[in-house]
Amino acid sequence: MTITRHELRQGKLSFTIWTVSIAFLLMVCVFLFPEMKGEMKAIGALFSSMGSFTAAFGMDRLNFGTLTGFYAIECGNVLGLGGALFASLIGASALSCEERDRTAEFLLTHPVSRVRITTEKLAAVLMQITAMNLIILSLSLLSMALISEQIPWKEILLMHLAYFLMQIELAGICFGISAFLRRGSAGIGLGLATIMYFLNLIANMADRAEFLKYITPFGYCEGADIVSDGALNAVRVAVGMVFAGCGILAAYLKYCKKDIH
Amino acid sequence: MDAISIRQLTKYYGTARGIDQISLSVAEGEFFGFIGPNGAGKSTTIRTLLGLIRPTSGKAQVLGLDIEKDREAILSQTGYLPSEAVFYSGMRVRDILKLSADLRKKNCRESANQLCERLQLDPSRKAEELSFGNRKKVAIVCALQHTPRLLILDEPTSGLDPLMQKEFFDILRERNAAGATIFLSSHILSEIQHNCTRAAIIREGKIIACDRVEVLARTNAKRVSIHGTAELGTLDGVRDLKISSAASTFLYSGAISDLLAVLSQGNIQDLSISEPDLEEIFLHYYSD
């Protein structure tokens, strides 16, 4: 656990900034809800009449006037994008940062196997993502209680579960990529998360692009689907977890054989 | 038993040469020097021994263990001092030393404190605030604190002031006397000549000489200096000729009788013939 502990300590500042930022934005959104609810008639009509833009964010199928509908859209953009960026970023830098910062020589000349380094670094990534999601979920629930709204437990928990799984998937894929990288990990991580986000928007707008939902993890995070189905799309989640598994497997295979510079 | 035994070790980075068919053995307890200019393959050899990079072909054993199969067992008994020490940002010296000891699953606090004191290193400083020389000291403590059986040092003295260099070599000699094997890679010949018993010379990825330091220094070349004039142009085996108004000096590797014949024809007031030092040998090995 020495390496995991060290990784967590090294990532503390970045973790704190991301968690506080996402939680803060999410809470601000929730606190805006009571005020928005009153004006919802007008806004709802506006939001649902913006054509494909409306469809892109799933606003054609959600009722902006309910906390669930409001949260599904706000949450989808704040936690969805923020969490995805954070997960991709830490995944992509996990293995490559040692070579980028030229500390690889220090770490790898100690008697620790490459498998152990990979495992402990992966554990640190997963622990940070888990901790972040638990903190954000608690603060989000707290803020809902503070505005005295009935908490739609099932929908909220399902949505947060979906975002958590999405972050695991992105982190897993980026972790695999990071084993191949020496530098430039941040760009690749952020780029991947952004592309996945836009793929989902495209899939929402065009019926012919529906298959993209199986490629991007945002496909199973769609608030509108979760609320109307009352469940996650198991096939899309399963495909996503296979992607994550492949990424992690690739990381082990590559990192254990890699020449370290 | 050999502390290091390398057989036909080759490493190519794509098509670029790292090292080519290197064979070398270092006995346990030896103070061994590894000399060569930058880019000759010193670091490649060391990095391969430590398992940072995989050899293209060939075999090597460290402390009787295979470098590819027994990496962790080798590393647990080895201390490595990199030529350029880089540490995690935001960490204090004390935390780095603790991290290094934890990764070895050892408690080295006492020996770390002693080493910090001898090297005048303040463990409460932050790593990124340290000068190059002080970062080097951190790396030295990391390499030594767990009292390894084998020490691999890659250009250890760069950045250290002369007093620190002396203290550092004192520590190394103590460790060596206590039984540790020392593998010292350097391009500073005096360091090798003053400390090592045996040395290998590497050039363009190949070992071109490996012997006791005195033997390396005792090739057939002699350092000749003469006061006076002589027709040196007719002599074979003259190198590194320096002529000033008072004296001429050169490295001579031809027959001594030819030298004496030429000198006796000239007008010589004074003459000295001595063993060249390693620096000159180095030129000798690298001049063709």
Coordinates of C-alpha atoms in Angstrom, one line a residue:
Chain A
M1 CA 0.0 0.0 0.0
T2 CA 3.0 2.3 0.1
I3 CA 2.6 3.3 -3.5
T4 CA -1.1 3.8 -3.2
R5 CA -0.7 6.0 -0.2
H6 CA 2.0 8.0 -1.9
E7 CA -0.2 8.4 -5.0
L8 CA -3.1 9.6 -2.9
R9 CA -0.9 12.1 -1.2
Q10 CA 0.5 13.4 -4.5
G11 CA -2.9 13.7 -5.9
K12 CA -4.5 15.4 -2.9
L13 CA -4.5 18.9 -4.2
S14 CA -5.9 18.1 -7.6
F15 CA -8.5 15.8 -6.0
T16 CA -9.6 18.5 -3.6
I17 CA -9.9 21.2 -6.3
W18 CA -12.0 19.0 -8.6
T19 CA -14.2 17.6 -5.8
V20 CA -14.9 21.0 -4.3
S21 CA -15.5 22.6 -7.7
I22 CA -18.0 19.9 -8.9
A23 CA -19.8 19.8 -5.6
F24 CA -20.0 23.5 -5.4
L25 CA -21.5 23.9 -8.9
L26 CA -23.9 21.0 -8.2
M27 CA -25.1 22.5 -5.0
V28 CA -25.5 26.0 -6.6
C29 CA -27.7 24.3 -9.2
V30 CA -29.8 22.6 -6.6
F31 CA -30.2 25.8 -4.7
L32 CA -31.4 27.5 -7.8
F33 CA -34.2 25.0 -8.3
P34 CA -36.9 26.5 -6.0
E35 CA -36.6 29.8 -7.8
M36 CA -36.6 28.2 -11.2
K37 CA -39.6 26.0 -10.4
G38 CA -41.9 29.1 -10.2
E39 CA -40.8 30.3 -13.6
M40 CA -40.8 26.8 -15.0
K41 CA -43.8 27.1 -17.3
A42 CA -42.1 29.8 -19.4
I43 CA -38.6 28.2 -19.2
G44 CA -39.9 24.7 -19.9
A45 CA -41.6 25.9 -23.0
L46 CA -38.4 27.7 -24.1
F47 CA -36.1 24.8 -23.4
S48 CA -38.3 22.2 -25.1
S49 CA -38.6 24.3 -28.3
M50 CA -35.0 24.6 -29.3
G51 CA -35.1 21.7 -31.7
S52 CA -32.1 19.5 -31.9
F53 CA -30.4 21.5 -29.1
T54 CA -33.2 20.4 -26.9
A55 CA -32.8 16.8 -27.9
A56 CA -29.0 17.0 -27.4
F57 CA -29.4 17.5 -23.7
G58 CA -32.4 15.2 -23.4
M59 CA -34.7 18.2 -22.5
D60 CA -37.4 17.0 -24.8
R61 CA -38.1 14.0 -22.6
L62 CA -37.6 15.5 -19.1
N63 CA -39.8 17.8 -17.1
F64 CA -37.7 20.7 -16.1
G65 CA -40.3 21.6 -13.5
T66 CA -39.6 18.6 -11.3
L67 CA -36.5 18.1 -9.2
T68 CA -35.7 14.8 -10.9
G69 CA -35.9 16.3 -14.4
F70 CA -34.0 19.4 -13.4
Y71 CA -31.4 17.4 -11.6
A72 CA -31.0 14.9 -14.5
I73 CA -30.1 17.8 -16.9
E74 CA -28.0 19.9 -14.5
C75 CA -26.3 16.8 -13.0
G76 CA -25.7 15.4 -16.5
N77 CA -23.7 18.4 -17.4
V78 CA -21.9 19.3 -14.2
L79 CA -21.1 16.0 -12.6
G80 CA -21.1 14.2 -16.0
L81 CA -18.6 16.4 -17.6
G82 CA -16.6 17.3 -14.5
G83 CA -16.4 13.8 -13.2
A84 CA -15.4 12.5 -16.7
L85 CA -12.6 15.0 -17.0
F86 CA -11.2 14.3 -13.6
A87 CA -11.4 10.5 -14.1
S88 CA -9.7 10.7 -17.5
L89 CA -7.1 13.0 -16.2
I90 CA -6.0 10.9 -13.3
G91 CA -6.3 7.7 -15.3
A92 CA -4.1 9.1 -18.1
S93 CA -1.4 10.4 -15.8
A94 CA -1.3 7.5 -13.4
L95 CA 1.5 5.5 -15.1
S96 CA 2.9 8.1 -17.4
C97 CA 3.5 10.8 -14.8
E98 CA 6.6 8.9 -13.5
E99 CA 8.3 9.2 -16.8
R100 CA 7.0 12.7 -17.5
D101 CA 8.3 14.0 -14.1
R102 CA 11.4 11.8 -14.4
T103 CA 10.7 10.1 -11.1
A104 CA 10.4 6.7 -12.8
E105 CA 14.1 5.9 -12.2
F106 CA 13.6 6.5 -8.5
L107 CA 10.5 4.3 -8.1
L108 CA 11.6 1.5 -10.4
T109 CA 15.0 1.0 -8.8
H110 CA 13.3 0.0 -5.6
P111 CA 12.3 -3.7 -5.1
V112 CA 8.7 -3.4 -6.2
S113 CA 7.4 -5.4 -9.2
R114 CA 5.8 -3.6 -12.1
V115 CA 2.6 -5.6 -11.5
R116 CA 2.5 -4.2 -7.9
I117 CA 3.2 -0.6 -9.2
T118 CA 0.4 -1.0 -11.7
T119 CA -2.0 -2.5 -9.2
E120 CA -1.3 0.1 -6.5
K121 CA -1.6 3.0 -8.9
L122 CA -4.9 1.6 -10.3
A123 CA -6.1 1.3 -6.7
A124 CA -5.3 4.9 -6.0
V125 CA -7.2 6.0 -9.2
L126 CA -10.3 3.9 -8.2
M127 CA -10.2 5.1 -4.6
Q128 CA -10.0 8.8 -5.7
I129 CA -13.0 8.3 -8.0
T130 CA -15.0 6.5 -5.4
A131 CA -14.2 9.1 -2.7
M132 CA -15.1 11.9 -5.0
N133 CA -18.5 10.4 -5.9
L134 CA -19.4 9.7 -2.3
I135 CA -18.5 13.2 -1.2
I136 CA -20.5 14.7 -4.1
L137 CA -23.5 12.5 -3.6
S138 CA -23.6 13.3 0.1
L139 CA -23.4 17.1 -0.5
S140 CA -25.9 16.9 -3.3
L141 CA -28.4 15.0 -1.0
L142 CA -27.7 17.5 1.7
S143 CA -28.4 20.5 -0.5
M144 CA -31.7 18.9 -1.6
A145 CA -32.7 18.4 2.0
L146 CA -31.8 22.1 2.6
I147 CA -34.2 23.4 0.0
S148 CA -36.9 21.1 1.6
E149 CA -37.6 19.1 -1.5
Q150 CA -38.7 15.5 -1.5
I151 CA -35.6 13.5 -2.5
P152 CA -36.2 11.2 -5.4
W153 CA -33.9 8.5 -4.0
K154 CA -34.1 5.9 -6.7
E155 CA -33.5 8.3 -9.6
I156 CA -30.7 10.2 -7.8
L157 CA -28.9 7.1 -6.8
L158 CA -29.3 5.5 -10.2
M159 CA -27.9 8.6 -11.9
H160 CA -25.0 8.9 -9.5
L161 CA -24.3 5.2 -10.0
A162 CA -24.3 5.7 -13.8
Y163 CA -21.8 8.6 -13.5
F164 CA -19.6 6.6 -11.2
L165 CA -19.5 3.7 -13.7
M166 CA -18.8 6.1 -16.5
Q167 CA -15.9 7.6 -14.6
I168 CA -14.6 4.1 -13.9
E169 CA -14.8 3.2 -17.6
L170 CA -13.0 6.4 -18.7
A171 CA -10.4 6.0 -16.0
G172 CA -9.8 2.4 -17.1
I173 CA -9.4 3.2 -20.7
C174 CA -7.1 6.2 -19.9
F175 CA -5.1 4.0 -17.5
G176 CA -4.4 1.7 -20.4
I177 CA -3.4 4.5 -22.6
S178 CA -1.1 5.9 -19.9
A179 CA 1.0 2.8 -19.9
F180 CA 2.0 3.7 -23.5
L181 CA 2.7 7.4 -22.9
R182 CA 5.8 9.2 -21.8
R183 CA 4.2 12.7 -21.9
G184 CA 1.1 14.6 -23.0
S185 CA -1.2 12.5 -20.9
A186 CA -3.3 15.4 -19.8
G187 CA -4.2 16.4 -23.3
I188 CA -5.2 12.8 -24.2
G189 CA -7.2 12.3 -21.1
L190 CA -9.2 15.6 -21.4
G191 CA -9.5 15.0 -25.2
L192 CA -11.0 11.6 -24.8
A193 CA -13.5 12.7 -22.2
T194 CA -14.6 15.6 -24.3
I195 CA -15.0 13.5 -27.5
M196 CA -17.1 11.0 -25.6
Y197 CA -19.3 13.8 -24.3
F198 CA -19.9 15.2 -27.8
L199 CA -20.5 11.7 -29.2
N200 CA -23.4 11.4 -26.8
L201 CA -24.8 14.8 -27.9
I202 CA -24.6 13.7 -31.5
A203 CA -26.3 10.4 -30.7
N204 CA -29.1 12.4 -28.9
M205 CA -29.6 14.6 -31.9
A206 CA -29.5 12.1 -34.8
D207 CA -31.4 8.8 -34.8
R208 CA -28.9 7.3 -37.2
A209 CA -26.1 7.9 -34.7
E210 CA -27.9 5.9 -32.0
F211 CA -25.1 3.2 -32.1
L212 CA -22.7 5.8 -30.6
K213 CA -24.5 5.3 -27.3
Y214 CA -22.8 1.9 -27.1
I215 CA -19.4 3.5 -27.6
T216 CA -19.5 6.5 -25.3
P217 CA -20.1 5.9 -21.6
F218 CA -22.3 9.0 -21.6
G219 CA -24.7 6.7 -23.4
Y220 CA -25.8 5.0 -20.2
C221 CA -25.7 8.2 -18.2
E222 CA -28.5 9.9 -20.1
G223 CA -30.8 11.3 -17.3
A224 CA -33.9 11.1 -19.6
D225 CA -33.4 7.3 -20.2
I226 CA -32.6 6.6 -16.5
V227 CA -35.7 8.5 -15.3
S228 CA -38.1 7.0 -17.8
D229 CA -36.7 3.4 -17.6
G230 CA -36.1 3.4 -13.8
A231 CA -33.0 1.4 -14.5
L232 CA -29.6 1.6 -16.2
N233 CA -29.2 0.2 -19.7
A234 CA -27.4 -3.1 -18.8
V235 CA -26.1 -3.8 -22.2
R236 CA -24.4 -0.3 -22.5
V237 CA -23.0 -0.6 -19.0
A238 CA -21.7 -4.1 -19.8
V239 CA -20.0 -2.9 -23.0
G240 CA -18.5 0.0 -21.1
M241 CA -17.1 -2.3 -18.4
V242 CA -15.6 -4.5 -21.1
F243 CA -13.8 -1.3 -22.5
A244 CA -12.6 -0.5 -19.0
G245 CA -11.4 -4.1 -18.5
C246 CA -9.5 -4.0 -21.8
G247 CA -7.8 -0.7 -20.8
I248 CA -6.7 -2.1 -17.5
L249 CA -5.5 -5.3 -19.1
A250 CA -3.5 -3.4 -21.7
A251 CA -1.9 -1.3 -18.9
Y252 CA -0.6 -4.5 -17.1
L253 CA 0.6 -6.1 -20.4
K254 CA 2.4 -3.0 -21.6
Y255 CA 3.8 -1.6 -18.3
C256 CA 5.3 -4.9 -17.2
K257 CA 7.4 -5.0 -20.4
K258 CA 8.1 -1.4 -21.0
D259 CA 11.5 0.2 -21.3
I260 CA 11.6 3.0 -18.7
H261 CA 13.4 6.2 -19.6
Chain B
M1 CA 30.7 -15.4 -6.5
D2 CA 30.5 -12.6 -9.0
A3 CA 28.5 -9.6 -7.9
I4 CA 28.0 -8.7 -11.6
S5 CA 28.4 -11.0 -14.5
I6 CA 27.4 -9.8 -18.0
R7 CA 27.6 -12.0 -21.0
Q8 CA 27.2 -10.7 -24.6
L9 CA 24.7 -8.1 -23.4
T10 CA 23.2 -6.0 -26.2
K11 CA 20.7 -3.2 -26.2
Y12 CA 19.4 -1.4 -29.3
Y13 CA 16.9 1.4 -29.1
G14 CA 15.2 0.7 -32.3
T15 CA 18.1 0.9 -34.6
A16 CA 20.2 3.2 -32.4
R17 CA 23.0 1.5 -30.6
G18 CA 23.0 1.4 -26.8
I19 CA 25.5 -1.3 -26.0
D20 CA 26.8 -4.0 -28.2
Q21 CA 27.8 -7.5 -27.0
I22 CA 29.2 -6.4 -23.7
S23 CA 30.8 -9.0 -21.4
L24 CA 32.1 -8.1 -18.0
S25 CA 32.4 -9.6 -14.5
V26 CA 32.9 -7.9 -11.2
A27 CA 33.8 -10.0 -8.2
E28 CA 32.0 -9.6 -4.9
G29 CA 33.8 -7.0 -2.7
E30 CA 35.4 -5.3 -5.6
F31 CA 35.6 -1.5 -6.1
F32 CA 35.1 -1.5 -9.8
G33 CA 35.3 1.4 -12.2
F34 CA 33.4 1.9 -15.4
I35 CA 34.9 4.6 -17.6
G36 CA 33.7 6.1 -20.9
P37 CA 32.7 9.3 -22.5
N38 CA 29.1 10.5 -22.6
G39 CA 26.9 8.3 -24.8
A40 CA 29.3 5.4 -24.8
G41 CA 26.7 3.1 -23.1
K42 CA 27.5 3.4 -19.4
S43 CA 24.0 4.3 -18.3
T44 CA 22.4 1.8 -20.8
T45 CA 24.5 -0.9 -19.2
I46 CA 23.4 0.1 -15.7
R47 CA 19.8 0.6 -16.6
T48 CA 19.7 -2.9 -18.1
L49 CA 21.3 -4.4 -15.0
L50 CA 18.6 -2.7 -12.9
G51 CA 15.7 -3.9 -15.1
L52 CA 14.6 -0.5 -16.2
I53 CA 15.1 -1.5 -19.8
R54 CA 15.1 -5.0 -21.3
P55 CA 18.2 -6.3 -23.2
T56 CA 17.8 -6.9 -26.9
S57 CA 20.0 -10.0 -26.4
G58 CA 22.5 -11.5 -24.0
K59 CA 22.3 -12.4 -20.4
A60 CA 23.4 -10.9 -17.1
Q61 CA 23.4 -11.8 -13.5
V62 CA 23.6 -9.6 -10.5
L63 CA 24.5 -11.1 -7.1
G64 CA 23.9 -14.5 -8.8
L65 CA 20.3 -13.6 -9.9
D66 CA 19.0 -13.2 -13.4
I67 CA 18.3 -9.6 -14.3
E68 CA 15.1 -10.3 -16.1
K69 CA 13.6 -12.9 -13.8
D70 CA 14.7 -11.8 -10.3
R71 CA 14.5 -8.1 -10.6
E72 CA 13.0 -7.4 -7.2
A73 CA 15.4 -9.7 -5.4
I74 CA 18.3 -7.9 -7.1
L75 CA 16.9 -4.5 -6.3
S76 CA 16.3 -5.3 -2.7
Q77 CA 20.1 -5.8 -2.2
T78 CA 21.2 -3.0 -4.4
G79 CA 21.6 0.7 -3.9
Y80 CA 21.5 2.8 -7.1
L81 CA 22.6 6.4 -7.4
P82 CA 21.3 7.9 -10.6
S83 CA 23.4 10.5 -12.5
E84 CA 20.5 13.0 -12.3
A85 CA 18.4 12.8 -9.1
V86 CA 14.8 13.8 -9.6
F87 CA 12.2 13.5 -6.8
Y88 CA 8.5 14.0 -6.4
S89 CA 7.6 17.7 -6.0
G90 CA 6.2 18.9 -2.7
M91 CA 8.0 16.3 -0.7
R92 CA 10.5 17.0 2.1
V93 CA 13.8 15.3 2.2
R94 CA 12.7 13.3 5.2
D95 CA 9.6 12.0 3.5
I96 CA 11.6 11.0 0.4
L97 CA 14.0 9.0 2.5
K98 CA 11.1 7.4 4.4
L99 CA 9.3 6.6 1.1
S100 CA 12.4 4.9 -0.2
A101 CA 12.8 2.9 3.0
D102 CA 9.1 2.0 3.0
L103 CA 9.4 0.7 -0.6
R104 CA 12.2 -1.5 0.6
K105 CA 10.0 -2.5 3.7
K106 CA 12.9 -1.5 6.0
N107 CA 13.3 1.0 8.8
C108 CA 16.4 2.9 8.0
R109 CA 15.9 6.0 10.1
E110 CA 19.1 5.6 12.1
S111 CA 21.4 5.1 9.2
A112 CA 19.6 7.9 7.2
N113 CA 20.2 10.3 10.1
Q114 CA 23.9 9.4 10.2
L115 CA 24.3 9.8 6.5
C116 CA 22.4 13.2 6.5
E117 CA 24.7 14.4 9.2
R118 CA 27.9 13.3 7.4
L119 CA 26.8 14.8 4.2
Q120 CA 25.4 18.0 5.9
L121 CA 21.9 17.5 4.4
D122 CA 19.0 19.1 6.2
P123 CA 16.1 16.6 6.1
S124 CA 13.4 19.2 6.7
R125 CA 14.1 21.0 3.4
K126 CA 11.7 20.6 0.4
A127 CA 13.2 18.6 -2.5
E128 CA 12.4 21.2 -5.1
E129 CA 14.1 23.9 -3.2
L130 CA 17.4 22.0 -3.1
S131 CA 20.4 22.7 -5.3
F132 CA 21.6 20.1 -7.7
G133 CA 24.4 19.1 -5.3
N134 CA 22.0 18.8 -2.4
R135 CA 19.5 16.7 -4.5
K136 CA 22.5 14.5 -5.2
K137 CA 23.0 14.0 -1.5
V138 CA 19.4 12.9 -1.1
A139 CA 20.0 10.3 -3.8
I140 CA 23.1 9.2 -2.0
V141 CA 21.3 8.6 1.2
C142 CA 18.5 6.7 -0.7
A143 CA 21.2 4.5 -2.2
L144 CA 23.1 3.9 1.0
Q145 CA 20.6 3.9 3.9
H146 CA 19.6 0.3 3.6
T147 CA 23.2 -0.9 3.6
P148 CA 23.1 -2.7 0.2
R149 CA 25.4 -5.5 -0.8
L150 CA 26.0 -3.9 -4.2
L151 CA 26.2 -0.2 -4.9
I152 CA 25.8 1.0 -8.5
L153 CA 26.8 4.6 -8.9
D154 CA 26.3 6.6 -12.1
E155 CA 28.5 9.6 -12.2
P156 CA 28.1 10.1 -8.5
T157 CA 30.2 13.2 -7.9
S158 CA 28.7 15.7 -10.4
G159 CA 27.4 18.6 -8.4
L160 CA 29.2 17.8 -5.2
D161 CA 31.9 20.2 -4.0
P162 CA 35.4 18.8 -3.3
L163 CA 34.9 18.4 0.4
M164 CA 31.7 16.5 -0.1
Q165 CA 33.3 14.4 -2.7
K166 CA 36.0 13.4 -0.2
E167 CA 33.4 12.6 2.5
F168 CA 31.4 10.6 -0.1
F169 CA 34.4 8.5 -1.1
D170 CA 35.3 8.0 2.5
I171 CA 31.8 6.5 3.0
L172 CA 32.2 4.4 -0.1
R173 CA 35.6 3.0 1.1
E174 CA 34.1 2.2 4.5
R175 CA 31.2 0.3 2.8
N176 CA 33.7 -1.4 0.6
A177 CA 35.8 -2.4 3.5
A178 CA 32.7 -3.8 5.2
G179 CA 32.2 -6.1 2.2
A180 CA 30.0 -4.2 -0.2
T181 CA 30.7 -4.3 -3.9
I182 CA 30.9 -0.9 -5.6
F183 CA 30.4 -0.4 -9.3
L184 CA 31.4 3.2 -10.1
S185 CA 30.6 4.6 -13.5
S186 CA 32.3 7.9 -14.3
H187 CA 34.0 9.9 -17.0
I188 CA 36.4 11.4 -14.4
L189 CA 39.5 9.3 -14.5
S190 CA 41.1 10.5 -11.4
E191 CA 38.1 9.3 -9.4
I192 CA 38.5 5.8 -10.8
Q193 CA 42.3 5.8 -10.5
H194 CA 42.2 6.9 -6.8
N195 CA 39.4 4.6 -5.7
C196 CA 39.0 1.5 -7.9
T197 CA 41.0 -1.7 -8.0
R198 CA 39.8 -2.7 -11.4
A199 CA 38.1 -0.9 -14.3
A200 CA 36.6 -1.4 -17.7
I201 CA 36.7 1.1 -20.5
I202 CA 33.6 1.4 -22.7
R203 CA 33.6 3.1 -26.0
E204 CA 30.8 3.3 -28.6
G205 CA 28.9 0.5 -26.8
K206 CA 31.8 -1.9 -26.6
I207 CA 34.2 -2.8 -23.8
I208 CA 37.6 -2.0 -25.2
A209 CA 39.7 -2.8 -22.1
C210 CA 39.1 -4.3 -18.7
D211 CA 41.8 -4.9 -16.2
R212 CA 43.4 -3.8 -12.9
V213 CA 43.7 0.0 -12.8
E214 CA 47.6 -0.2 -12.6
V215 CA 47.7 -2.6 -15.6
L216 CA 45.4 -0.3 -17.6
A217 CA 47.8 2.5 -16.7
R218 CA 50.8 0.4 -17.6
T219 CA 50.3 -0.1 -21.3
N220 CA 53.4 0.0 -23.3
A221 CA 53.0 3.7 -23.7
K222 CA 55.3 6.0 -21.7
R223 CA 55.1 9.6 -21.0
V224 CA 58.4 11.1 -22.3
S225 CA 59.5 14.7 -21.6
I226 CA 62.7 16.1 -22.9
H227 CA 64.5 19.4 -22.5
G228 CA 66.5 20.1 -25.7
T229 CA 66.0 19.2 -29.3
A230 CA 65.7 15.9 -31.2
E231 CA 64.4 14.8 -34.6
L232 CA 61.1 13.3 -33.3
G233 CA 59.5 13.3 -36.7
T234 CA 61.3 10.1 -37.7
L235 CA 60.0 8.1 -34.7
D236 CA 57.0 5.8 -34.9
G237 CA 54.5 5.7 -32.0
V238 CA 54.6 9.3 -30.9
R239 CA 51.3 10.8 -29.8
D240 CA 50.0 13.8 -28.0
L241 CA 53.2 15.7 -28.8
K242 CA 53.4 19.1 -27.1
I243 CA 56.3 21.3 -27.9
S244 CA 57.2 24.5 -25.9
S245 CA 60.4 26.5 -25.9
A246 CA 61.7 24.8 -22.8
A247 CA 60.5 21.2 -23.1
S248 CA 58.7 18.7 -25.3
T249 CA 56.4 16.0 -24.0
F250 CA 54.7 13.1 -25.7
L251 CA 53.3 9.7 -25.3
Y252 CA 55.5 7.0 -26.8
S253 CA 54.4 3.5 -27.5
G254 CA 57.2 2.4 -29.9
A255 CA 60.4 0.5 -29.2
I256 CA 62.6 2.1 -26.5
S257 CA 65.8 1.4 -28.4
D258 CA 64.5 3.5 -31.3
L259 CA 63.6 6.3 -29.0
L260 CA 67.1 6.2 -27.4
A261 CA 68.7 6.2 -30.8
V262 CA 66.8 9.3 -31.9
L263 CA 67.4 11.1 -28.7
S264 CA 71.2 10.3 -28.7
Q265 CA 71.4 12.0 -32.1
G266 CA 69.8 15.2 -30.7
N267 CA 70.9 17.7 -28.1
I268 CA 69.2 16.7 -24.9
Q269 CA 69.8 18.5 -21.5
D270 CA 67.3 16.6 -19.5
L271 CA 65.0 13.6 -19.9
S272 CA 62.3 11.9 -18.0
I273 CA 60.4 8.8 -18.9
S274 CA 57.4 7.9 -16.7
E275 CA 54.3 5.8 -16.6
P276 CA 51.4 7.8 -18.0
D277 CA 48.4 8.4 -15.7
L278 CA 44.9 7.1 -16.6
E279 CA 44.0 10.4 -18.2
E280 CA 46.6 9.7 -20.8
I281 CA 45.7 6.1 -21.2
F282 CA 42.2 7.3 -21.8
L283 CA 43.5 9.4 -24.7
H284 CA 45.4 6.4 -25.9
Y285 CA 42.3 4.2 -26.0
Y286 CA 40.2 6.8 -27.6
S287 CA 42.6 8.4 -30.1
D288 CA 42.1 6.0 -33.0

